[in-house]
XYZ file of C-alpha atoms in Angstrom:
518
model
C -83.644 -39.472 -23.545
C -83.308 -43.610 -23.623
C -80.655 -43.198 -21.364
C -82.010 -42.150 -18.517
C -85.072 -43.408 -18.341
C -83.850 -46.038 -15.838
C -82.665 -43.414 -13.332
C -84.616 -42.550 -9.901
C -85.854 -38.722 -10.250
C -84.915 -36.562 -7.468
C -81.850 -38.168 -5.857
C -79.057 -37.273 -7.573
C -75.349 -37.495 -6.891
C -72.660 -35.142 -7.525
C -68.994 -37.369 -9.264
C -67.237 -34.552 -7.435
C -68.367 -36.157 -4.144
C -66.010 -37.847 -1.559
C -68.314 -38.600 1.307
C -71.371 -40.288 0.824
C -73.385 -40.441 4.438
C -76.620 -42.559 3.404
C -76.218 -45.975 1.711
C -76.867 -45.278 -1.778
C -78.236 -48.065 -4.689
C -76.914 -49.312 -6.921
C -78.438 -47.976 -9.789
C -77.970 -43.968 -7.997
C -74.145 -45.233 -7.759
C -73.140 -45.855 -11.389
C -76.232 -44.163 -13.544
C -75.316 -40.644 -16.378
C -74.373 -37.348 -15.051
C -77.944 -35.888 -15.551
C -77.785 -33.248 -19.615
C -75.855 -33.724 -23.183
C -72.239 -34.778 -22.970
C -70.156 -31.786 -24.988
C -69.065 -33.769 -26.744
C -65.761 -30.718 -28.091
C -65.397 -30.723 -23.697
C -61.048 -31.782 -23.604
C -59.337 -32.774 -21.092
C -58.177 -29.156 -20.302
C -61.501 -28.153 -20.103
C -62.225 -30.598 -18.073
C -59.312 -29.983 -15.699
C -60.826 -27.878 -12.676
C -59.593 -23.769 -12.138
C -57.511 -21.916 -10.352
C -58.534 -18.466 -12.836
C -61.553 -16.757 -13.839
C -60.748 -17.235 -17.477
C -60.301 -21.052 -16.766
C -57.104 -22.828 -15.800
C -53.888 -21.349 -16.100
C -50.833 -24.013 -15.740
C -46.783 -21.962 -14.690
C -44.428 -20.609 -17.196
C -41.290 -19.771 -16.937
C -40.017 -16.449 -18.405
C -36.692 -14.744 -17.810
C -36.031 -11.473 -16.210
C -33.757 -9.763 -19.262
C -35.991 -11.164 -21.845
C -39.181 -9.413 -20.847
C -37.999 -6.249 -19.737
C -35.674 -6.355 -23.202
C -38.784 -7.357 -25.612
C -40.840 -4.329 -24.329
C -38.219 -1.727 -24.062
C -38.070 -2.818 -27.671
C -42.608 -2.534 -27.928
C -42.726 0.985 -26.156
C -39.678 2.207 -28.624
C -39.325 0.606 -32.205
C -43.305 -0.628 -31.399
C -42.464 -4.237 -32.758
C -41.495 -7.338 -30.322
C -41.123 -11.520 -30.610
C -44.828 -12.880 -30.607
C -44.174 -15.309 -27.243
C -46.576 -17.445 -28.791
C -43.981 -18.210 -32.119
C -40.826 -20.668 -32.178
C -38.274 -18.257 -31.125
C -35.824 -20.934 -32.894
C -36.959 -20.455 -36.174
C -37.046 -17.048 -36.434
C -39.307 -14.783 -39.955
C -41.618 -11.676 -40.275
C -44.844 -13.241 -38.730
C -42.737 -14.110 -35.405
C -43.154 -10.319 -34.584
C -45.666 -8.141 -33.346
C -46.840 -3.932 -33.568
C -45.114 -2.890 -36.461
C -43.844 -5.354 -38.601
C -42.466 -3.127 -41.137
C -39.874 -2.583 -38.732
C -39.147 -5.337 -37.371
C -38.545 -5.772 -41.314
C -36.398 -2.495 -41.868
C -34.634 -3.027 -38.261
C -33.367 -6.430 -38.683
C -35.160 -7.827 -35.477
C -33.531 -6.232 -33.764
C -33.212 -5.110 -30.047
C -33.560 -1.701 -27.968
C -30.330 -3.426 -26.205
C -28.522 -3.808 -29.771
C -29.690 -1.514 -32.017
C -29.103 1.828 -29.013
C -33.135 3.595 -28.715
C -34.263 7.099 -30.860
C -32.859 9.609 -29.999
C -34.782 11.406 -29.131
C -36.221 15.401 -30.362
C -35.282 17.884 -28.307
C -36.132 21.606 -28.832
C -34.246 24.397 -27.934
C -35.940 27.408 -27.201
C -33.460 30.011 -29.440
C -34.424 32.745 -30.837
C -34.905 32.179 -34.232
C -34.986 28.595 -33.513
C -33.387 25.460 -33.684
C -29.713 26.057 -33.726
C -28.389 23.485 -34.767
C -30.281 24.591 -37.675
C -27.856 27.716 -38.685
C -25.005 27.155 -40.557
C -22.242 28.992 -39.462
C -22.912 28.408 -35.503
C -20.395 26.224 -34.172
C -21.716 26.197 -30.555
C -19.813 28.248 -27.629
C -16.712 26.508 -28.076
C -16.263 27.928 -31.700
C -13.782 30.834 -30.691
C -11.545 27.965 -29.793
C -10.975 25.692 -33.256
C -8.321 28.086 -34.215
C -6.850 28.718 -31.347
C -7.346 32.010 -31.066
C -7.704 33.682 -27.463
C -5.934 31.073 -25.901
C -2.277 32.156 -24.031
C 0.614 30.641 -26.321
C 4.086 30.291 -24.681
C 6.717 32.943 -25.828
C 10.258 32.859 -28.374
C 11.867 31.806 -24.977
C 9.322 29.123 -23.508
C 8.384 27.270 -26.941
C 12.567 26.980 -26.637
C 12.606 25.863 -23.244
C 9.716 23.214 -23.106
C 11.943 21.904 -26.594
C 15.058 21.509 -24.917
C 13.085 19.938 -22.180
C 10.841 17.669 -24.328
C 14.208 16.512 -26.279
C 16.058 15.339 -22.918
C 13.240 13.173 -21.430
C 12.681 12.234 -24.930
C 16.410 10.838 -25.185
C 16.240 9.767 -21.989
C 13.618 7.880 -23.278
C 11.547 7.166 -20.098
C 9.410 8.265 -17.387
C 10.957 9.586 -13.166
C 9.671 5.570 -12.250
C 11.277 3.742 -15.072
C 14.824 5.494 -14.657
C 17.181 5.972 -11.627
C 17.891 9.389 -12.400
C 21.050 11.168 -12.165
C 23.971 11.340 -9.082
C 25.054 14.392 -7.993
C 27.597 14.647 -4.980
C 28.814 18.598 -4.357
C 31.611 19.729 -1.736
C 31.193 22.266 0.464
C 35.040 21.892 2.151
C 37.800 23.401 -0.333
C 40.109 20.053 -0.736
C 38.676 17.687 0.381
C 42.220 16.037 1.341
C 44.480 17.092 4.598
C 48.443 17.883 4.094
C 48.721 14.234 4.322
C 46.064 12.642 2.182
C 43.584 11.828 4.629
C 40.094 12.973 3.659
C 37.727 12.624 6.086
C 36.847 9.934 6.921
C 39.946 9.342 8.993
C 38.956 10.114 12.514
C 39.935 12.887 14.098
C 43.170 12.531 16.661
C 41.463 14.923 19.240
C 38.394 12.777 19.676
C 40.522 10.325 21.746
C 38.292 7.021 20.079
C 41.183 3.693 20.102
C 37.512 2.263 19.359
C 37.815 -0.308 21.900
C 34.885 -1.461 24.485
C 36.920 -0.408 27.229
C 35.848 3.683 25.070
C 32.144 3.368 26.402
C 31.269 5.935 28.812
C 30.397 4.813 32.386
C 28.742 6.203 32.867
C 26.285 8.757 30.887
C 24.269 12.089 32.225
C 21.142 12.963 30.808
C 20.818 16.099 28.753
C 19.823 19.677 28.500
C 20.697 22.002 26.435
C 20.716 22.561 23.109
C 24.505 22.759 20.992
C 24.523 23.244 17.209
C 21.155 22.875 14.681
C 22.217 22.029 10.839
C 19.580 23.126 7.973
C 20.320 21.804 5.068
C 18.225 19.742 4.557
C 14.492 22.036 3.027
C 12.109 18.726 3.504
C 11.520 16.789 7.246
C 14.812 14.113 8.041
C 13.478 10.955 6.979
C 16.362 8.473 9.045
C 20.237 9.696 10.196
C 22.962 7.017 11.014
C 26.074 7.656 12.962
C 29.592 6.816 10.914
C 30.801 2.748 11.929
C 32.769 2.987 15.507
C 34.435 6.046 15.716
C 30.562 8.241 14.813
C 32.929 11.216 14.057
C 30.702 11.954 10.620
C 26.908 11.381 10.094
C 24.788 11.366 7.621
C 21.534 11.835 7.129
C 18.638 11.527 4.387
C 15.517 13.865 3.354
C 12.034 13.181 2.149
C 13.607 16.801 -0.368
C 15.969 13.780 -2.283
C 19.204 14.639 -1.107
C 21.710 12.745 1.574
C 24.390 14.419 3.469
C 27.348 13.691 5.146
C 29.552 15.650 7.691
C 31.502 15.825 10.958
C 29.598 16.180 14.100
C 29.085 20.091 13.836
C 29.359 20.534 9.701
C 28.074 19.285 7.170
C 31.112 17.912 3.786
C 28.907 16.283 0.907
C 25.713 16.500 -0.555
C 24.401 13.520 -3.001
C 21.239 14.081 -5.251
C 20.355 10.870 -6.361
C 16.718 10.523 -6.357
C 14.372 11.485 -7.513
C 11.615 10.954 -4.683
C 11.599 11.052 -1.332
C 14.802 9.446 0.318
C 13.823 7.045 3.387
C 16.426 4.772 4.390
C 20.397 4.542 4.551
C 23.246 2.337 6.014
C 27.144 2.674 6.704
C 28.887 -0.508 5.862
C 30.967 -1.737 8.350
C 33.684 0.275 7.131
C 32.081 3.595 6.510
C 33.492 3.366 2.970
C 29.925 2.882 1.169
C 26.281 3.775 2.768
C 23.638 2.436 1.606
C 20.029 4.682 0.274
C 16.261 3.220 -0.151
C 14.343 6.051 -1.385
C 9.875 5.996 -3.018
C 11.775 5.892 -5.953
C 11.895 2.440 -5.991
C 15.859 2.669 -6.533
C 18.385 1.737 -3.536
C 21.437 3.184 -4.309
C 25.325 2.322 -3.475
C 27.424 5.295 -2.820
C 31.639 5.924 -2.122
C 31.480 7.478 0.847
C 34.732 9.450 0.031
C 34.354 10.660 -3.281
C 30.520 10.462 -3.085
C 29.454 8.367 -7.278
C 26.909 6.260 -7.317
C 29.002 3.019 -7.789
C 25.270 1.129 -7.769
C 22.031 0.942 -8.509
C 19.282 -1.849 -7.612
C 15.606 -2.494 -8.047
C 12.703 -5.123 -8.551
C 9.941 -2.654 -9.126
C 9.497 -2.096 -5.992
C 9.102 0.844 -3.521
C 12.142 -0.081 -0.297
C 11.597 0.472 2.713
C 14.226 -0.630 5.301
C 17.950 -1.534 3.586
C 20.786 -3.315 5.511
C 24.425 -4.119 4.927
C 24.954 -7.489 6.983
C 27.456 -6.929 9.124
C 29.812 -9.690 8.948
C 33.492 -9.370 7.265
C 33.424 -11.083 4.905
C 29.878 -10.549 4.137
C 29.768 -6.678 3.405
C 29.586 -7.784 -0.442
C 25.836 -9.200 0.927
C 22.490 -6.881 1.694
C 18.833 -7.035 2.408
C 15.416 -4.803 1.973
C 12.050 -4.867 3.021
C 10.402 -3.952 0.803
C 6.666 -2.801 -0.184
C 5.987 -6.011 -1.892
C 5.727 -8.141 1.626
C 9.297 -9.439 1.121
C 12.433 -8.905 2.309
C 15.105 -9.531 -1.071
C 18.381 -10.507 -0.338
C 21.392 -8.515 -3.021
C 24.979 -9.232 -3.989
C 26.372 -5.596 -4.101
C 29.233 -7.615 -7.027
C 26.769 -8.979 -9.744
C 24.485 -6.354 -8.913
C 21.144 -10.072 -8.731
C 18.995 -10.353 -6.226
C 20.369 -14.115 -4.915
C 17.994 -15.209 -1.773
C 14.547 -13.315 -1.296
C 12.617 -14.192 2.149
C 8.854 -13.952 1.820
C 6.616 -14.900 5.094
C 5.555 -11.482 5.386
C 1.770 -11.192 4.791
C 2.595 -7.076 4.267
C 5.396 -4.255 3.754
C 8.272 -4.867 6.318
C 9.254 -2.576 8.153
C 12.230 -2.719 9.016
C 15.323 -5.028 9.654
C 17.360 -5.740 12.345
C 20.569 -8.289 13.535
C 20.483 -10.032 16.375
C 22.646 -13.223 17.720
C 26.528 -12.871 16.364
C 24.674 -11.606 12.766
C 23.678 -14.840 12.017
C 19.831 -14.495 12.108
C 17.885 -11.207 11.372
C 14.618 -10.046 12.769
C 11.939 -7.900 10.715
C 8.912 -6.806 11.457
C 6.074 -5.372 9.175
C 2.876 -3.643 8.678
C 1.073 -7.037 9.620
C 1.813 -6.883 13.313
C 3.898 -9.200 13.228
C 7.026 -10.261 14.110
C 9.853 -12.946 12.595
C 13.270 -13.998 13.390
C 15.144 -15.377 10.917
C 18.434 -17.481 9.189
C 20.516 -15.920 7.368
C 20.208 -16.989 4.070
C 17.072 -19.397 5.347
C 13.721 -18.046 3.012
C 11.845 -19.543 6.070
C 11.291 -18.326 9.321
C 11.667 -20.107 11.972
C 10.244 -17.900 14.760
C 6.744 -15.625 14.128
C 5.547 -13.934 17.383
C 1.968 -12.408 16.530
C -0.315 -12.167 19.133
C -3.481 -10.661 18.660
C -3.171 -6.872 21.236
C -0.032 -6.118 18.638
C 0.445 -3.292 16.977
C 2.226 -2.823 13.985
C 5.920 -1.920 14.601
C 8.291 0.270 12.400
C 11.136 1.185 14.107
C 13.541 -1.469 15.731
C 16.971 -1.129 17.834
C 19.270 -3.201 19.387
C 20.793 -2.596 22.770
C 24.281 -1.875 22.482
C 24.821 -5.245 24.985
C 23.246 -6.981 22.739
C 20.234 -8.257 24.810
C 17.512 -6.827 23.726
C 15.610 -5.161 21.414
C 13.701 -2.274 21.664
C 10.623 -2.487 19.547
C 8.678 1.603 18.805
C 4.871 0.217 18.776
C 1.799 1.679 17.587
C 0.198 1.851 20.813
C 2.014 4.881 21.844
C 4.156 1.422 22.927
C 8.533 0.513 23.221
C 8.040 -2.964 23.804
C 12.033 -5.007 24.461
C 11.504 -8.486 22.855
C 15.095 -10.787 24.086
C 17.042 -11.378 21.641
C 18.146 -14.410 21.652
C 17.078 -18.218 21.657
C 13.225 -17.149 22.678
C 12.452 -12.972 20.987
C 10.770 -13.598 24.796
C 8.621 -9.840 24.833
C 9.784 -8.721 28.990
C 6.517 -7.073 31.272
C 8.446 -5.841 32.958
C 9.552 -3.251 29.783
C 7.683 -1.303 28.591
C 8.150 2.592 28.452
C 4.789 4.965 27.480
C 3.853 8.510 28.375
C 4.747 10.137 24.715
C 2.191 9.485 21.299
C 3.686 7.755 18.463
C 0.807 6.605 16.970
C 1.069 6.669 13.173
C 5.373 7.499 13.288
C 8.049 5.228 12.460
C 9.864 6.901 15.974
C 13.599 5.522 16.106
C 14.202 4.326 18.708
C 17.702 4.594 20.817
C 20.279 3.708 23.979
C 22.845 4.572 26.266
C 25.937 3.322 25.377
C 26.097 2.593 28.862
C 22.524 0.892 28.984
C 21.668 3.483 31.810
C 18.847 5.307 29.235
C 15.461 4.599 26.380
C 15.275 7.773 24.189
C 12.736 8.163 22.164
C 11.695 10.855 19.540
C 7.265 11.061 19.211
C 4.772 13.165 17.768
C 4.281 16.705 19.208
C 8.924 17.457 18.284
C 9.801 16.343 21.860
C 12.849 14.425 22.811
C 11.724 11.642 25.658
C 14.509 9.790 27.184
C 13.093 6.873 30.622
C 15.354 5.000 32.756
C 16.270 1.599 32.022
C 15.920 0.054 34.744
C 12.453 1.834 36.467
C 11.126 2.409 32.846
C 10.739 5.313 34.585
C 10.199 8.562 32.022
C 12.761 11.627 33.152
C 12.672 13.802 31.004
C 11.431 15.742 28.038
C 12.550 17.755 25.800
C 10.643 19.906 22.442
C 13.664 19.185 20.073
C 11.212 19.737 17.137
C 8.476 21.514 15.592
C 7.623 18.735 14.026
C 7.748 15.451 14.128
C 10.786 14.042 15.878
C 11.732 11.061 14.470
C 14.305 10.161 14.986
C 17.237 10.330 18.213
C 20.772 8.814 18.675
C 22.961 8.754 21.573
C 26.325 8.941 20.426
C 28.666 5.985 21.612
C 31.504 7.629 22.994
C 29.471 10.342 24.249
C 28.276 10.547 27.815
C 25.316 13.041 27.026
C 25.531 14.109 23.235
C 21.808 12.949 21.639
C 21.009 14.139 18.122
C 17.969 14.356 16.774
C 16.147 15.217 13.701
C 12.718 16.040 12.657
C 9.892 17.015 10.044
C 11.127 20.591 10.573
C 14.348 19.862 8.510
C 16.502 20.590 10.893
C 19.119 18.060 12.953
C 20.155 19.198 16.089
C 22.057 18.647 17.953
C 21.955 17.773 22.940
C 24.348 17.756 25.328
């Protein structure tokens, strides 16, 4: 107690005080603390408390590691000791069931998997798994008893089918389907050796510009119905120049060529629905594009398949280059956002136009075939110079919709685009390709369908099908809806005005019928 003999009793200062309200003496300020000094007091003990039992330092524990050890302990009864250095794991590194940890080599619940709980099955006579003869409810199917088997004839037929598939060494998606053509006329040639491609003399067409009718009239009655297709018709095309032959493709995977109004040839060469078709300039050959990812070149006269083209993508549209010196080239709009250009002679891709952001729906040649216009699911219209893979004109407005069907006017000045907002928009086909806001045709419902538009030869009328199966006819000058005919039971997907007739219109629909109107 000698340490405290000079210290004033009764006046003490708390060492933790920050502020003193009176003037203490020097001895009071520097006097030692009262009471004995704890020789075992550490720095940690001297630190201020933040919990009841003392001071806890903040520490980081990985959530996954914590959950892993917690589950391991609850499943196996052991876990790593968090206070031990885990880099040097031994038997002393575990807490709980140490023997179990040594047996399992310290595997966690995620590495070893949880213990399978014993399932108690309330089965009369005990657990079903304990019965040696019990094989489960599916045991009767193990020896194939009670399972229907094909007869000998059916098994033979199945073996033949499997053998054919193995011989072909392909799936339907990997190789083209076999081509087959059926001729529906007795003789392919007449007494002068002319095929049905020869333009009939009684048509009275000399294929001059003077043969375009001066005045066209509205069709009012149905003349003929083609019922050869068993499923919806996708597209129809008339023979170049004369229009005396009709080419059609359908979802029944078939292509038909025939006189207006008779069927001559039936082509079966695609394994899936045919989407688009196109004649060359002379009509001696035509292309078909189908969902089996193949484009095929056919001979119009013999019905023979000449060539096959594919880049393993679905072709949505196909067009020959209309120039006479480029009849060996064609372009196809593909599902992979590209326009691919093929050379028929070599069968190789010679150019790719890759600027669209969606599947390409239409290709239309303009400006004396020096350029072509394409539309796509990206709701844009692009204009391309032939053989230059960069679009020089790009039209895309926020208000624009996808335009899956486009037709060039007979005078080559206008593009009629079927828009998905139930309108037909007219763009200029020369120079600036501007939208003509005074020429917008409304009144039909086509949202979701690529209904093909067409013009009358004298540019008096615009015709289009719609989703209700109706044929709509507008006046070109006033954009007034003149006439509406119930043409098909389902979607009327295409309408063509005959190039040399005053009032003949051909329509096709998803009811599988093609109709001639006059």
